[in-house]
Short mmCIF file of C-alpha atoms in Angstrom, two decimals:
data_model
loop_
_atom_site.label_atom_id
_atom_site.label_comp_id
_atom_site.label_asym_id
_atom_site.label_seq_id
_atom_site.Cartn_x
_atom_site.Cartn_y
_atom_site.Cartn_z
CA MET Y 1 109.03 132.52 40.49
CA LYS Y 2 106.86 133.99 43.31
CA ILE Y 3 104.08 136.43 42.31
CA THR Y 4 102.63 138.74 44.93
CA PHE Y 5 99.53 140.88 44.63
CA ARG Y 6 99.36 144.20 46.25
CA TYR Y 7 96.40 146.50 46.83
CA SER Y 8 96.86 150.02 45.48
CA GLN Y 9 94.71 152.78 46.85
CA ASP Y 10 95.19 154.63 43.53
CA ARG Y 11 93.39 151.80 41.72
CA SER Y 12 90.63 151.28 44.26
CA SER Y 13 88.05 152.41 41.68
CA ASP Y 14 89.05 149.62 39.33
CA TYR Y 15 88.96 147.08 42.17
CA VAL Y 16 85.43 148.17 43.15
CA PHE Y 17 84.23 147.99 39.53
CA SER Y 18 85.78 144.53 39.12
CA THR Y 19 84.16 143.37 42.38
CA LEU Y 20 80.77 144.55 41.21
CA LEU Y 21 81.05 142.75 37.88
CA PHE Y 22 82.28 139.62 39.54
CA PHE Y 23 79.26 139.57 41.91
CA ALA Y 24 76.90 140.15 39.03
CA PHE Y 25 78.52 137.38 37.06
CA SER Y 26 78.30 135.03 40.08
CA MET Y 27 74.57 135.61 40.31
CA ILE Y 28 74.14 134.78 36.63
CA VAL Y 29 76.26 131.66 36.98
CA PHE Y 30 74.31 130.63 40.06
CA ALA Y 31 71.13 131.09 38.09
CA PHE Y 32 72.11 128.61 35.49
CA LEU Y 33 73.45 126.14 38.06
CA MET Y 34 70.00 126.26 39.73
CA ASP Y 35 67.81 125.99 36.64
CA SER Y 36 68.01 124.97 32.91
CA PRO Y 37 68.42 127.80 30.26
CA VAL Y 38 64.86 127.06 29.18
CA ALA Y 39 63.51 127.58 32.64
CA VAL Y 40 65.55 130.79 33.09
CA VAL Y 41 64.34 132.27 29.82
CA LYS Y 42 60.71 131.33 30.56
CA GLY Y 43 60.97 132.76 34.12
CA MET Y 44 62.37 136.03 32.82
CA GLY Y 45 59.31 136.37 30.63
CA GLU Y 46 57.20 136.06 33.78
CA ILE Y 47 59.26 138.60 35.64
CA LEU Y 48 58.94 141.20 32.78
CA THR Y 49 55.14 140.79 32.46
CA GLN Y 50 53.89 140.25 36.04
CA PRO Y 51 52.83 143.06 38.51
CA ALA Y 52 55.85 144.14 40.63
CA ALA Y 53 54.27 145.79 43.62
CA LEU Y 54 55.14 144.89 47.16
CA ILE Y 55 55.67 142.06 47.91
CA THR Y 56 56.40 140.17 44.69
CA ASP Y 57 59.07 137.58 45.13
CA TYR Y 58 60.42 136.75 41.64
CA ILE Y 59 61.62 133.39 43.02
CA GLY Y 60 57.92 132.69 43.76
CA ILE Y 61 56.48 133.85 40.38
CA ALA Y 62 59.32 132.42 38.29
CA SER Y 63 62.24 130.41 39.67
CA ILE Y 64 65.56 130.85 41.54
CA GLY Y 65 67.43 130.87 38.24
CA ALA Y 66 65.28 133.56 36.59
CA ALA Y 67 65.31 135.80 39.62
CA PHE Y 68 69.08 135.66 40.03
CA CYS Y 69 69.61 136.05 36.24
CA ASN Y 70 67.51 139.20 36.44
CA ALA Y 71 69.38 140.57 39.43
CA GLY Y 72 72.84 139.81 37.89
CA LEU Y 73 71.88 141.54 34.67
CA VAL Y 74 70.44 144.59 36.38
CA MET Y 75 73.60 144.84 38.64
CA ALA Y 76 75.92 144.43 35.61
CA PHE Y 77 73.97 147.07 33.67
CA SER Y 78 74.08 149.50 36.52
CA ALA Y 79 77.81 149.09 37.03
CA LEU Y 80 78.49 149.48 33.26
CA LEU Y 81 76.35 152.56 33.16
CA LEU Y 82 78.36 154.20 35.92
CA ARG Y 83 81.52 153.20 34.14
CA ALA Y 84 80.26 154.68 30.80
CA LEU Y 85 79.68 157.93 32.62
CA LYS Y 86 83.25 157.85 33.82
CA LEU Y 87 82.32 158.08 37.53
CA PRO Y 88 84.74 156.97 40.15
CA PHE Y 89 83.78 153.79 41.95
CA ALA Y 90 83.62 153.96 45.74
CA GLY Y 91 81.14 153.42 48.59
CA MET Y 92 78.17 155.12 46.78
CA SER Y 93 78.67 152.90 43.73
CA ILE Y 94 78.77 149.77 45.83
CA SER Y 95 75.65 150.63 47.81
CA CYS Y 96 73.79 151.56 44.61
CA CYS Y 97 74.71 148.42 42.59
CA PHE Y 98 74.05 146.01 45.38
CA LEU Y 99 70.73 147.68 46.16
CA MET Y 100 69.85 147.41 42.42
CA ALA Y 101 70.73 143.74 42.51
CA GLY Y 102 68.70 143.07 45.75
CA PHE Y 103 65.57 144.76 44.58
CA SER Y 104 65.78 142.97 41.18
CA LEU Y 105 64.83 139.88 43.14
CA PHE Y 106 61.55 141.39 43.96
CA GLY Y 107 60.41 144.33 41.86
CA LYS Y 108 62.94 145.66 39.44
CA ASN Y 109 63.78 144.40 35.97
CA LEU Y 110 65.62 145.76 32.88
CA LEU Y 111 62.29 146.76 31.41
CA ASN Y 112 60.59 148.82 34.06
CA ILE Y 113 63.70 150.77 35.25
CA LEU Y 114 64.53 152.24 31.85
CA PRO Y 115 61.83 154.96 31.58
CA ILE Y 116 62.76 156.38 35.01
CA LEU Y 117 66.50 156.55 33.97
CA LEU Y 118 65.47 158.20 30.79
CA GLY Y 119 63.51 160.79 32.85
CA ALA Y 120 66.59 161.68 34.80
CA PHE Y 121 68.47 162.09 31.53
CA CYS Y 122 65.73 164.53 30.33
CA TYR Y 123 66.10 166.44 33.57
CA SER Y 124 69.86 166.64 33.07
CA LEU Y 125 69.19 168.11 29.63
CA TYR Y 126 66.69 170.58 31.12
CA ARG Y 127 69.28 171.68 33.64
CA ARG Y 128 72.08 171.64 31.02
CA GLU Y 129 74.23 169.47 33.19
CA HIS Y 130 75.83 165.99 32.69
CA LEU Y 131 73.84 162.94 33.53
CA ALA Y 132 76.55 161.81 35.87
CA ARG Y 133 75.34 164.50 38.32
CA TYR Y 134 72.01 162.73 38.67
CA ILE Y 135 72.62 159.07 37.77
CA TYR Y 136 72.70 157.83 41.42
CA ILE Y 137 69.40 159.40 42.23
CA ALA Y 138 68.08 157.97 38.98
CA LEU Y 139 69.15 154.48 39.78
CA PHE Y 140 67.93 154.62 43.39
CA GLY Y 141 64.77 156.30 41.94
CA THR Y 142 63.88 153.05 40.17
CA THR Y 143 62.21 152.15 43.45
CA LEU Y 144 59.07 153.31 41.70
CA SER Y 145 59.50 151.07 38.70
CA PRO Y 146 56.44 149.01 39.71
CA ILE Y 147 54.39 152.03 38.74
CA VAL Y 148 55.74 151.74 35.24
CA THR Y 149 54.71 147.90 35.23
CA GLU Y 150 51.27 148.81 36.50
CA MET Y 151 50.75 151.48 33.89
CA ALA Y 152 51.81 148.97 31.14
CA LEU Y 153 49.24 146.48 32.50
CA LEU Y 154 46.56 149.14 32.73
CA ALA Y 155 47.18 150.03 29.06
CA ARG Y 156 47.47 146.43 27.87
CA GLU Y 157 44.13 146.62 25.97
CA TRP Y 158 45.07 149.96 24.20
CA PRO Y 159 46.43 150.17 20.70
CA ALA Y 160 50.10 149.39 20.24
CA LEU Y 161 51.51 152.98 20.25
CA PRO Y 162 49.59 154.43 23.31
CA ARG Y 163 50.25 151.08 25.13
CA MET Y 164 54.00 151.70 24.85
CA VAL Y 165 54.00 155.47 25.25
CA PHE Y 166 51.85 155.84 28.32
CA PRO Y 167 53.98 153.82 30.75
CA THR Y 168 57.07 155.31 29.33
CA LEU Y 169 55.72 158.82 29.93
CA VAL Y 170 54.82 158.05 33.53
CA GLY Y 171 58.35 156.72 34.06
CA LEU Y 172 59.83 159.84 32.49
CA LEU Y 173 57.77 162.00 34.84
CA ILE Y 174 59.06 160.08 37.76
CA GLY Y 175 62.71 160.30 36.74
CA PHE Y 176 62.34 164.00 35.94
CA VAL Y 177 60.90 165.15 39.34
CA LEU Y 178 62.89 162.88 41.77
CA PRO Y 179 66.23 164.72 41.71
CA SER Y 180 64.91 168.01 43.02
CA ILE Y 181 62.65 166.30 45.64
CA ALA Y 182 65.54 164.02 46.79
CA ALA Y 183 67.81 167.12 47.27
CA TYR Y 184 65.07 168.66 49.56
CA THR Y 185 64.33 165.49 51.61
CA MET Y 186 68.02 165.13 52.46
CA ARG Y 187 67.81 168.36 54.33
CA VAL Y 188 64.70 167.17 56.20
CA HIS Y 189 66.27 164.11 57.79
CA GLN Y 190 69.81 165.56 57.91
CA GLY Y 191 71.49 162.36 56.65
CA TYR Y 192 70.18 160.14 59.30
CA ASN Y 193 68.10 158.10 56.87
CA LEU Y 194 70.46 156.28 54.46
CA TYR Y 195 67.59 155.58 52.21
CA ASN Y 196 66.97 159.18 51.24
CA VAL Y 197 65.65 158.53 47.74
CA GLY Y 198 63.19 155.98 49.25
CA PHE Y 199 61.76 158.84 51.30
CA ALA Y 200 61.54 161.18 48.35
CA ALA Y 201 60.07 158.36 46.16
CA GLY Y 202 57.51 157.59 48.85
CA LEU Y 203 56.21 161.15 48.58
CA VAL Y 204 56.10 161.01 44.77
CA GLY Y 205 54.44 157.61 44.84
CA MET Y 206 51.88 158.75 47.34
CA VAL Y 207 50.83 161.73 45.11
CA LEU Y 208 50.79 159.59 41.99
CA VAL Y 209 48.77 156.75 43.43
CA SER Y 210 46.34 159.20 45.01
CA LEU Y 211 45.79 160.88 41.52
CA LEU Y 212 45.37 157.36 39.88
CA ARG Y 213 42.91 156.33 42.53
CA SER Y 214 40.96 159.49 41.85
CA PHE Y 215 40.41 158.22 38.28
CA GLY Y 216 39.05 154.92 39.53
CA ASN Y 217 42.24 152.81 39.50
CA ASP Y 218 42.84 150.41 42.40
CA PHE Y 219 46.12 148.66 43.47
CA PRO Y 220 45.24 145.55 45.54
CA SER Y 221 47.73 144.27 47.95
CA ARG Y 222 50.09 141.57 46.79
CA LEU Y 223 52.07 138.76 48.66
CA VAL Y 224 54.21 136.34 46.85
CA TRP Y 225 56.61 134.86 49.27
CA SER Y 226 58.60 131.66 48.39
CA GLU Y 227 59.81 129.18 50.99
CA GLY Y 228 61.95 126.09 51.24
CA ASN Y 229 65.21 127.28 49.55
CA ASN Y 230 67.27 128.12 52.73
CA LEU Y 231 69.87 125.50 52.05
CA SER Y 232 70.83 126.47 48.51
CA LEU Y 233 70.45 130.19 48.89
CA GLY Y 234 72.24 130.12 52.24
CA LEU Y 235 75.21 128.28 50.77
CA TYR Y 236 75.48 130.80 47.95
CA LEU Y 237 75.36 133.70 50.36
CA LEU Y 238 77.83 132.07 52.76
CA VAL Y 239 80.34 131.50 50.00
CA MET Y 240 80.10 135.14 48.74
CA PHE Y 241 80.32 136.73 52.05
CA LEU Y 242 83.31 134.59 53.16
CA LEU Y 243 84.90 135.41 49.83
CA MET Y 244 84.51 139.16 50.60
CA ILE Y 245 86.03 138.79 53.97
CA GLY Y 246 88.86 136.58 52.69
CA THR Y 247 89.67 138.90 49.74
CA GLY Y 248 89.64 141.97 51.99
CA TRP Y 249 91.87 140.18 54.62
CA TYR Y 250 94.32 139.22 51.94
CA TYR Y 251 94.69 142.67 50.33
CA ASN Y 252 94.75 144.23 53.84
CA GLY Y 253 98.08 142.61 54.57
CA ARG Y 254 96.54 139.31 55.68
CA ASN Y 255 95.05 140.81 58.83
CA PHE Y 256 91.88 142.35 60.14
CA ARG Y 257 93.54 145.63 61.07
CA GLY Y 258 91.24 148.55 60.67
CA LEU Y 259 87.98 146.58 60.66
CA TRP Y 260 87.05 147.64 64.20
CA ARG Y 261 88.29 151.11 63.59
CA LEU Y 262 85.81 151.49 60.75
CA THR Y 263 83.02 151.32 63.27
CA ARG Y 264 84.00 154.77 64.68
CA HIS Y 265 81.90 156.33 62.03
CA SER Y 266 78.31 157.05 63.01
CA GLY Y 267 77.28 156.20 59.41
CA ARG Y 268 75.45 159.56 58.91
CA ALA Y 269 75.39 160.41 55.19
CA ILE Y 270 77.72 160.89 53.59
CA ALA Y 271 79.96 158.23 55.00
CA ASP Y 272 81.91 156.57 52.20
CA PHE Y 273 84.03 153.88 53.91
CA VAL Y 274 86.01 153.12 50.73
CA MET Y 275 87.33 156.78 50.81
CA MET Y 276 87.82 156.88 54.55
CA ASP Y 277 89.16 153.48 55.40
CA GLY Y 278 90.25 151.84 52.14
CA TYR Y 279 88.56 149.17 50.05
CA PRO Y 280 90.04 146.03 51.73
CA VAL Y 281 88.64 147.06 55.15
CA THR Y 282 85.32 148.01 53.55
CA LEU Y 283 85.09 144.66 51.74
CA MET Y 284 85.56 142.83 55.09
CA ASN Y 285 82.95 144.93 56.69
CA MET Y 286 80.51 144.19 53.85
CA GLY Y 287 81.09 140.40 54.30
CA VAL Y 288 80.68 140.62 58.08
CA VAL Y 289 77.37 142.52 58.02
CA GLY Y 290 76.19 140.20 55.22
CA LEU Y 291 76.77 137.18 57.47
CA PHE Y 292 75.10 138.78 60.33
CA ALA Y 293 72.03 139.69 58.29
CA THR Y 294 71.78 136.10 56.82
CA GLY Y 295 72.27 134.69 60.27
CA TYR Y 296 69.45 136.88 61.63
CA VAL Y 297 66.96 135.56 58.99
CA LEU Y 298 67.86 131.99 59.74
CA LEU Y 299 67.97 132.46 63.58
CA VAL Y 300 64.40 133.80 63.80
CA GLY Y 301 63.10 131.05 61.61
CA GLY Y 302 62.67 133.12 58.45
CA GLN Y 303 62.96 132.24 54.74
CA LEU Y 304 65.72 133.11 52.41
CA ASN Y 305 63.94 134.26 49.27
CA GLY Y 306 63.86 137.21 46.85
CA PRO Y 307 62.72 139.92 49.36
CA THR Y 308 64.89 138.79 52.34
CA ILE Y 309 68.04 138.38 50.12
CA GLY Y 310 67.17 141.80 48.69
CA GLY Y 311 67.34 143.14 52.31
CA ILE Y 312 70.56 141.29 53.01
CA LEU Y 313 72.22 142.65 49.82
CA THR Y 314 71.04 146.17 50.62
CA ILE Y 315 72.78 145.86 54.00
CA VAL Y 316 75.95 144.50 52.35
CA GLY Y 317 76.00 147.34 49.85
CA PHE Y 318 75.55 150.06 52.54
CA GLY Y 319 78.35 148.22 54.37
CA ALA Y 320 80.48 150.43 52.17
CA PHE Y 321 78.37 153.46 52.77
CA GLY Y 322 77.21 153.85 56.41
CA LYS Y 323 76.42 150.47 57.96
CA HIS Y 324 78.60 148.35 60.30
CA MET Y 325 77.92 146.11 63.18
CA ARG Y 326 77.88 148.82 65.93
CA ASN Y 327 75.12 150.75 64.27
CA ILE Y 328 72.88 148.21 62.62
CA PHE Y 329 72.78 145.89 65.60
CA TRP Y 330 70.85 148.15 67.93
CA VAL Y 331 68.32 149.19 65.34
CA MET Y 332 67.53 145.66 64.55
CA MET Y 333 67.36 144.85 68.26
CA GLY Y 334 64.65 147.49 68.55
CA VAL Y 335 62.55 145.60 66.08
CA VAL Y 336 63.18 142.28 67.87
CA ILE Y 337 62.40 143.68 71.30
CA SER Y 338 59.22 145.50 70.06
CA SER Y 339 57.94 142.17 68.77
CA TRP Y 340 57.70 140.84 72.33
CA CYS Y 341 54.79 143.17 73.25
CA MET Y 342 53.23 143.94 69.83
CA VAL Y 343 50.68 141.99 67.81
CA TRP Y 344 52.98 140.78 65.06
CA ASP Y 345 55.58 137.93 64.72
CA LEU Y 346 59.20 138.37 63.46
CA THR Y 347 58.70 135.69 60.84
CA GLU Y 348 55.85 137.60 59.14
CA PRO Y 349 57.08 138.83 55.69
CA ALA Y 350 56.53 142.45 56.33
CA VAL Y 351 58.19 142.34 59.77
CA MET Y 352 61.06 140.36 58.41
CA LEU Y 353 61.78 143.06 55.82
CA ALA Y 354 61.21 145.69 58.48
CA ALA Y 355 64.05 144.29 60.55
CA LEU Y 356 66.50 144.12 57.59
CA PHE Y 357 65.62 147.48 56.12
CA SER Y 358 65.34 149.32 59.45
CA THR Y 359 69.08 149.45 59.27
CA GLY Y 360 68.56 152.56 57.07
CA LEU Y 361 68.23 154.36 60.46
CA ALA Y 362 71.64 152.95 61.58
CA PRO Y 363 73.21 156.51 61.82
CA ILE Y 364 70.86 157.37 64.69
CA ALA Y 365 72.32 154.49 66.70
CA GLY Y 366 75.87 155.41 65.47
CA HIS Y 367 75.42 159.11 66.45
CA PHE Y 368 73.07 159.13 69.44
CA GLY Y 369 73.78 155.76 70.94
CA PRO Y 370 72.26 152.18 71.32
CA ILE Y 371 69.20 153.34 73.27
CA TRP Y 372 68.05 155.73 70.65
CA GLY Y 373 68.96 153.20 67.97
CA MET Y 374 66.57 150.65 69.57
CA ILE Y 375 63.82 153.20 69.96
CA ALA Y 376 64.17 154.15 66.29
CA GLY Y 377 64.01 150.49 65.26
CA ALA Y 378 60.80 149.93 67.34
CA ILE Y 379 59.07 152.87 66.04
CA HIS Y 380 60.10 152.07 62.49
CA ALA Y 381 58.69 148.56 62.72
CA SER Y 382 55.29 150.01 63.64
CA VAL Y 383 55.28 152.81 61.04
CA VAL Y 384 56.45 150.68 58.08
CA LEU Y 385 53.57 148.23 58.61
CA ASN Y 386 51.04 150.95 58.01
CA VAL Y 387 52.28 153.31 55.37
CA GLY Y 388 52.30 151.08 52.40
CA VAL Y 389 48.67 151.93 51.79
CA LEU Y 390 49.66 155.46 50.97
CA HIS Y 391 51.60 154.42 47.81
CA GLY Y 392 49.77 151.21 47.10
CA GLY Y 393 52.94 149.13 47.59
CA LEU Y 394 54.39 150.70 44.39
CA ASN Y 395 57.41 152.25 46.17
CA LEU Y 396 59.76 149.31 46.66
CA TYR Y 397 61.75 151.28 49.30
CA ASN Y 398 58.69 151.41 51.62
CA ASN Y 399 61.11 151.22 54.56
CA GLY Y 400 63.02 154.21 53.25
CA PHE Y 401 59.80 156.11 53.16
CA SER Y 402 59.04 155.08 56.67
CA ALA Y 403 62.51 155.74 57.94
CA GLY Y 404 62.12 159.33 56.66
CA LEU Y 405 58.92 159.77 58.56
CA VAL Y 406 60.56 158.30 61.70
CA CYS Y 407 63.38 160.90 61.39
CA ILE Y 408 61.00 163.81 61.08
CA VAL Y 409 59.34 162.78 64.47
CA LEU Y 410 62.32 161.38 66.34
CA LEU Y 411 65.18 163.73 65.46
CA PRO Y 412 63.63 166.90 66.99
CA LEU Y 413 62.75 164.99 70.18
CA ILE Y 414 66.28 163.57 70.44
CA GLN Y 415 67.83 166.97 70.00
CA ALA Y 416 65.39 168.65 72.39
CA ILE Y 417 66.15 166.06 75.14
CA ARG Y 418 69.81 166.29 74.57
CA ARG Y 419 69.71 170.10 74.85
CA GLU Y 420 67.76 169.84 78.09
CA LYS Y 421 70.42 167.53 79.57
CA GLU Y 422 73.12 169.80 78.48
CA HIS Y 423 71.50 172.77 80.44
CA GLU Y 424 70.98 170.71 83.60
#
């Protein structure tokens, strides 16, 4: 008896949800293959109690097993939360959950994200609207979760009740104010910055850190950057991305039809590839951009670790929501070319992350062409290396904040030049 499996567009939401849970489960399984249960549990304790500001590689402060277990748990929690709210799963869900997993390798954990989510829930109550309306902003808004950790560490000498209440209240405030600010910043960059909440959170983080510094608090720079794990981590990523491509290929009728056609989109938000091109094609695109991003890190001599894999997984997630090879390539090339004449090296941690996360500006290359894409990437690389001081490294989406600033400066210039050419 021959059994055939067919992809059904009507059930794409179920397929997406299953994929997210499978990837989360694979990270947890990989965690226990790499480390013993005792080492994983001990490392999770370190992750929950250590400062989480940029750049804090959880592999460096704990272990591969603990970092991947944390990432898998946060990803599964995010997917199950969306499911509990009865939201349909499509490109936005994929980008959100993969981003949550990626940043749970260097900054997020199940403890420091909860107050921000609770703050968004309070905002929904205040607005008398369902939490489902704000849950994506809330999940993306956990970029400021290091502030919650910092406040907990600041209050560690306080009595028990204030020690618990203070960081929770700060997280509540963040989650409460982010939805309205994120709605405004979207209008500012017109959808050309895929990391919109990173831009909004950067503004909130800048204000909060400035206020905290005014009371005598300081947030020293941090760099935990693990090395020497390229083989094991590279093999895991290779297997997962090839599995994505193979699964998409199979359910697409055992061909790659539609994959190149997907690149017709500029990527400007909102560009939900699952809705526009179908999940099998989207899954192949995710695998392709994942292989490219991984290959870039290895080709320039970088290290696969928590932060770089976080960048890779973010690219993979947004491979369902705006990114493809025709628009990310040129922005990353802008970072590479600019390194030839600037004072930094591509293998430096901050520059490595700048190259990966600069793809948040991919819609500029997709809409205005390769030249403007490279210019955007070059400018972004310089800006992102200098704005972290504004929020003390407590906004994990520092590149999203920088991309928003680049859009504010670059978009009016592009539009003015294009108008001039049209009138010639």
